[in-house]
Amino acid sequence: MAEPVLQVSGLIKSFGGVLATDNVHLTVLPFETHAVIGPNGAGKTTLIAQLSGALRPDAGEIHFKGRDITHFPPYRRSLAGLARSFQITSVVQEMTVLQNVALAVQAHRGHSFRFWHPAAADRELIEPAMERLEQVSLAERAHDLTNALSHGERRQLEIAMALATDAELLLLDEPMAGMGIEESSRMVSTLQALKGEKTMLLVEHDMDVVFTLADRISVLVYGKVIATGSPEEVRSDDAVRRAYLGDEVA
Amino acid sequence: MESRSANGLMGKVLNLSFNGWLMIVVLVIFAFAPVLTEVFNQPFYLDVATRLVILAIAAVSLNLILGFGGMISFGHAAFLGLGAYSVGIPFYYDIYNGWLHFALAIVVSAVFAVITGAICLRTRGVYFIMITMAFGQMVYFAGVSAEEYGADDGLSIYVRSNFNGVLNFDDDTSLYYICFVSLLVALYIVHRIVNSRFGMAVRGAKGNEERMRAVGFNVYIYRLTCYAIAGAMCGFAGALLANFTDFISPEMIDWTRSGELMFMVILGGSGTLFGPFLGAAAFVGLDVFLSQYWVHWRLIFGILLVLTVLFAKGGITGVVANLESMLRRTRGRGSSAAKADGEGPDG
């Protein structure tokens, strides 16, 4: 078996006695799309926050490409090759779509202590940024301000930014949240195009999406991973059916 | 700006926005200020213009952190004071070398900015405002308790910075032009910085700090650097101010002074290149005119600030830009949206 891209072991996080993350073990293999599902309050967001560095775990370790990143601040995780999208879309509002992606490129092209040359004329930033926008089919909106984008487009932009960091692992926190059917299917095809090219850890509510995209699924209930396996294995797992899927797949 | 650079200089001039024209007109007026005051025989107004230009440099430096960086500092006058004392204290020891004065002003301010900024920038929001103000007041009280240098009463400077004949600080017109060119240089530096990679990192952090971290920026270190640049620039303005007023006192560091600088930035249009200059002009202009007619003229400032914040968030620059887009819409010519896109922070 190849060395895992992400190895989470014994992760624990509690809030005032409530275990939001209860001894979580999770392995994400190279180039797989790994989905984390679970009912509301299962601790998915808390888990993502710890993986991206926004929250500090009480115990446990996070290894990324064999490196212990448990105590890395978010920006160092990004530099190491771990990109995240946010559950609530998060882009730089006062800037254009292109500027947002160019910033993501810039962050990974050495330090930004360059005070003189205009960044907008910097082909080293603009060209890769445009490529990423084409990849998520947002190129024609490059010069619009981000607040002119629809919700779905903003999500696409977030993916473009994640890609612009040349990340090896994409942490996608409910990329379809709040989307209409059309927007959602556009996102699915964007992610499908990335499948096999990038390693993805996907937190998602929409079961159709999860079963369409995921190679493997981990089920999180009350902060615990109760099952991990292929979509078929998870679908037929008794504990999962009881705890989560309920009648939906019965 | 950059998107239009292909059109060449002519294209740029023809495409100039109202704010662009306003900038040119104001710059031309100020470029000829000594001539104008001479023609109208009003030497007092050359003094006003000099003070205005110096305060504009301070406002431009504050705008770099406040307007572009989103760091709302309420202690910026500290740098003005540090720069001024960098001239006053050497003078007290009979050291008149201007190069030394100004080098000292810049270095002391930058070092103070790095040390205090390292602490301030660990806080956010209202805490940042309070802690920058606290550091400013520390400098103020250091000045008040410095008996040797006049404490509360301040210190008169009888000999201005000496640049061995290269620059003449003693002649009013010469001093004015030194200040005016310094302002132009400051504006140009800020223009380059805010459009550079560094500037994009700092502006991005203002727009969405968490996002910038997630994308791989060490926001703290870029903010701190920006803070130090702004501090050094304001220290330079302080050294000019000491030369102009021939006097230093803790009063120039008081937090109300920091408030005035903030007022200039907000009134003119924070986060725009030229706004702080317009704000400083409006501030000093009102100061001079209103004080002739009414003892409580400062009340007007308060009302103006309230009105600006409530109805004209972009300050003077914003009002002019809105006026332009309104006019263009009613005349139905050209798409102002496409223009606005190309203008970036200079608009």
Coordinates of N, CA, C and O in Angstrom, one line a residue, chain A residues 74-75 78-79 82 84-86 90-92 94-96 99 103-104 106-109 111-122 124-125 143 158 161 165, chain B residues 2-3 188-190 192-208 210-219 221-222 225-226 229 341 344:
Chain A
P74 N -2.3 27.5 10.0 CA -3.0 27.2 8.7 C -2.1 27.6 7.5 O -2.0 26.8 6.6
Y75 N -1.4 28.7 7.6 CA -0.6 29.1 6.4 C 0.5 28.1 6.1 O 0.8 27.9 4.9
S78 N -1.0 25.1 4.3 CA -1.2 25.4 2.9 C 0.1 25.4 2.2 O 0.2 24.8 1.1
L79 N 1.2 25.9 2.7 CA 2.5 25.8 2.0 C 3.0 24.4 1.9 O 3.7 24.1 0.9
L82 N -1.6 21.5 1.5 CA -3.0 21.1 2.0 C -3.9 22.3 1.8 O -3.6 23.4 2.4
R84 N -7.8 24.1 1.6 CA -9.2 23.9 2.0 C -10.1 24.8 1.4 O -9.8 25.9 1.0
S85 N -11.4 24.4 1.2 CA -12.4 25.3 0.9 C -13.3 25.4 2.2 O -13.3 24.5 3.0
F86 N -14.1 26.5 2.2 CA -14.8 26.7 3.4 C -16.3 26.3 3.3 O -16.8 26.4 2.2
S90 N -15.7 31.6 1.3 CA -14.7 32.6 1.9 C -13.8 33.0 0.8 O -12.9 32.3 0.4
V91 N -14.0 34.2 0.2 CA -13.1 34.8 -0.8 C -12.9 36.2 -0.4 O -13.5 36.7 0.5
V92 N -11.9 36.8 -1.0 CA -11.6 38.2 -0.7 C -12.6 39.1 -1.4 O -12.5 39.2 -2.7
E94 N -13.4 42.5 -1.8 CA -13.1 43.7 -2.5 C -12.3 43.5 -3.8 O -11.9 44.4 -4.4
M95 N -12.0 42.2 -4.0 CA -11.1 42.0 -5.2 C -11.8 41.3 -6.3 O -12.9 40.7 -6.1
T96 N -11.1 41.3 -7.5 CA -11.7 40.6 -8.6 C -11.5 39.1 -8.4 O -10.6 38.6 -7.6
Q99 N -7.9 38.4 -9.2 CA -7.0 38.7 -8.1 C -7.0 37.7 -7.0 O -6.0 37.4 -6.4
L103 N -3.7 35.7 -6.0 CA -3.2 35.7 -4.6 C -2.8 34.3 -4.2 O -1.8 34.1 -3.5
A104 N -3.7 33.3 -4.5 CA -3.4 31.9 -4.1 C -2.1 31.4 -4.8 O -1.3 30.7 -4.2
Q106 N 0.3 33.4 -5.8 CA 1.4 34.2 -5.2 C 1.9 33.6 -3.9 O 3.1 33.6 -3.6
A107 N 1.0 33.1 -3.1 CA 1.3 32.6 -1.8 C 2.3 31.4 -1.9 O 3.1 31.2 -1.0
H108 N 2.3 30.8 -3.1 CA 3.2 29.6 -3.2 C 4.3 29.9 -4.2 O 4.9 28.9 -4.7
R109 N 4.6 31.1 -4.5 CA 5.7 31.5 -5.3 C 6.7 32.2 -4.5 O 7.1 33.3 -4.8
H111 N 8.4 34.2 -1.0 CA 7.9 35.3 -0.2 C 7.3 36.4 -1.0 O 7.5 36.5 -2.2
S112 N 6.5 37.2 -0.3 CA 5.8 38.3 -0.9 C 6.4 39.7 -0.5 O 5.8 40.7 -0.6
F113 N 7.7 39.6 -0.1 CA 8.4 40.9 0.2 C 8.9 41.5 -1.1 O 10.1 41.8 -1.3
R114 N 8.0 41.7 -2.0 CA 8.3 42.4 -3.3 C 7.4 43.6 -3.4 O 6.2 43.5 -3.5
F115 N 8.1 44.8 -3.2 CA 7.3 46.0 -3.0 C 7.1 46.9 -4.2 O 6.4 47.9 -4.1
W116 N 7.7 46.6 -5.3 CA 7.7 47.5 -6.4 C 7.0 47.1 -7.7 O 6.2 47.9 -8.2
H117 N 7.2 45.9 -8.1 CA 6.6 45.5 -9.4 C 5.1 45.3 -9.2 O 4.7 44.5 -8.3
P118 N 4.3 45.8 -10.1 CA 2.9 45.6 -10.0 C 2.5 44.2 -10.2 O 2.8 43.5 -11.2
A119 N 1.7 43.6 -9.2 CA 1.3 42.2 -9.2 C 0.4 42.0 -10.4 O 0.3 40.9 -11.0
A120 N -0.4 43.0 -10.8 CA -1.4 42.8 -11.8 C -0.8 42.5 -13.2 O -1.4 42.0 -14.1
A121 N 0.5 43.0 -13.3 CA 1.2 42.8 -14.6 C 2.1 41.6 -14.6 O 2.9 41.4 -15.5
D122 N 2.1 40.9 -13.5 CA 3.0 39.8 -13.2 C 2.5 38.5 -13.9 O 1.6 37.8 -13.4
E124 N 3.8 35.7 -14.1 CA 4.1 34.5 -13.3 C 2.9 34.2 -12.4 O 2.7 33.1 -12.0
L125 N 2.1 35.3 -12.1 CA 0.9 35.1 -11.3 C -0.3 34.9 -12.2 O -1.2 34.1 -11.9
H143 N -12.5 39.3 -14.5 CA -12.4 40.7 -14.1 C -13.5 41.2 -13.3 O -13.6 42.4 -13.0
E158 N -13.6 29.1 -5.2 CA -12.8 28.6 -4.0 C -12.0 27.3 -4.5 O -10.9 27.1 -4.1
M161 N -9.0 28.5 -6.3 CA -8.0 29.0 -5.4 C -7.2 27.9 -4.8 O -6.0 27.9 -4.6
T165 N -3.0 26.8 -5.4 CA -1.9 26.6 -4.5 C -1.1 25.3 -4.8 O -0.2 25.0 -4.0
Chain B
E2 N -3.2 49.1 -14.5 CA -2.4 48.3 -15.3 C -3.1 47.8 -16.6 O -2.5 47.7 -17.6
S3 N -4.4 47.6 -16.4 CA -5.1 47.0 -17.5 C -5.2 48.0 -18.7 O -5.4 47.6 -19.8
Y188 N 3.9 58.2 -4.4 CA 4.4 57.2 -5.4 C 4.8 55.9 -4.7 O 4.5 54.8 -5.2
I189 N 5.5 56.0 -3.6 CA 5.9 54.8 -2.9 C 4.6 54.0 -2.5 O 4.6 52.8 -2.7
V190 N 3.6 54.7 -2.0 CA 2.4 54.0 -1.6 C 1.7 53.3 -2.8 O 1.3 52.2 -2.8
R192 N 3.2 52.3 -5.5 CA 3.9 51.1 -5.9 C 3.6 49.9 -5.0 O 3.4 48.8 -5.4
I193 N 3.7 50.3 -3.7 CA 3.6 49.2 -2.7 C 2.2 48.5 -2.7 O 2.1 47.3 -2.8
V194 N 1.1 49.3 -2.8 CA -0.2 48.7 -2.7 C -0.5 47.8 -4.0 O -1.4 47.0 -3.9
N195 N 0.2 48.1 -5.1 CA -0.1 47.3 -6.3 C 0.9 46.2 -6.4 O 0.8 45.4 -7.4
S196 N 1.9 46.1 -5.5 CA 2.9 45.1 -5.6 C 2.4 43.8 -5.0 O 1.3 43.7 -4.5
R197 N 3.2 42.7 -5.1 CA 2.8 41.5 -4.5 C 2.6 41.7 -3.0 O 1.7 41.2 -2.4
F198 N 3.5 42.4 -2.4 CA 3.4 42.7 -1.0 C 2.1 43.4 -0.6 O 1.4 43.0 0.3
G199 N 1.8 44.4 -1.5 CA 0.5 45.2 -1.3 C -0.7 44.3 -1.4 O -1.7 44.4 -0.7
M200 N -0.7 43.4 -2.4 CA -1.8 42.5 -2.6 C -2.0 41.6 -1.3 O -3.1 41.3 -0.9
A201 N -0.9 41.1 -0.8 CA -0.9 40.3 0.4 C -1.6 41.1 1.6 O -2.5 40.5 2.3
V202 N -1.2 42.3 1.7 CA -1.7 43.1 2.8 C -3.2 43.5 2.6 O -4.0 43.4 3.5
R203 N -3.5 43.8 1.4 CA -4.9 44.2 1.1 C -5.8 42.9 1.2 O -7.0 43.0 1.6
G204 N -5.3 41.8 0.7 CA -6.0 40.6 0.8 C -6.4 40.3 2.3 O -7.5 39.8 2.6
A205 N -5.4 40.5 3.2 CA -5.6 40.2 4.6 C -6.6 41.2 5.2 O -7.3 40.8 6.1
K206 N -6.8 42.4 4.6 CA -7.8 43.3 5.1 C -9.2 42.7 4.6 O -10.1 42.7 5.4
G207 N -9.2 42.2 3.4 CA -10.5 41.7 2.9 C -11.0 40.4 3.5 O -12.1 40.3 3.8
N208 N -10.0 39.5 3.8 CA -10.4 38.2 4.4 C -9.2 37.5 4.9 O -8.5 36.8 4.3
E210 N -8.8 35.2 7.3 CA -8.8 33.7 7.4 C -8.5 33.1 6.1 O -7.7 32.1 6.0
R211 N -9.1 33.6 5.0 CA -8.9 33.1 3.7 C -7.4 33.2 3.3 O -6.8 32.3 2.7
M212 N -6.8 34.3 3.6 CA -5.4 34.6 3.2 C -4.5 33.6 3.9 O -3.5 33.1 3.4
R213 N -4.8 33.2 5.2 CA -4.0 32.2 5.9 C -4.2 30.9 5.3 O -3.3 30.2 5.0
A214 N -5.5 30.6 4.9 CA -5.8 29.2 4.4 C -5.1 29.0 3.1 O -4.7 27.9 2.7
V215 N -4.8 30.1 2.4 CA -4.2 30.0 1.0 C -2.7 30.1 1.1 O -2.0 29.8 0.1
G216 N -2.2 30.3 2.3 CA -0.7 30.1 2.5 C 0.0 31.4 2.9 O 1.3 31.4 2.8
F217 N -0.7 32.5 3.3 CA 0.0 33.7 3.7 C 0.3 33.8 5.2 O -0.6 33.6 5.9
N218 N 1.5 34.1 5.5 CA 1.8 34.5 6.9 C 1.4 35.9 7.1 O 2.2 36.9 7.0
V219 N 0.1 36.1 7.4 CA -0.5 37.4 7.4 C 0.3 38.4 8.4 O 0.5 39.5 8.1
I221 N 3.3 38.6 9.5 CA 4.6 39.2 9.1 C 4.5 40.3 8.0 O 5.2 41.3 8.0
Y222 N 3.5 40.1 7.1 CA 3.3 41.1 6.1 C 2.7 42.4 6.7 O 3.0 43.5 6.4
T225 N 5.4 44.3 8.6 CA 6.2 45.0 7.7 C 5.5 46.3 7.2 O 6.1 47.4 7.2
C226 N 4.3 46.1 6.9 CA 3.5 47.3 6.4 C 3.4 48.4 7.5 O 3.6 49.6 7.3
I229 N 6.7 50.2 7.7 CA 6.9 51.2 6.6 C 6.0 52.4 6.8 O 6.5 53.6 6.7
D341 N -13.4 49.0 -13.0 CA -12.6 47.8 -12.9 C -11.2 48.0 -13.1 O -10.3 47.4 -12.4
G344 N -8.6 50.2 -9.9 CA -7.9 49.7 -8.7 C -8.0 50.8 -7.6 O -8.9 51.6 -7.6

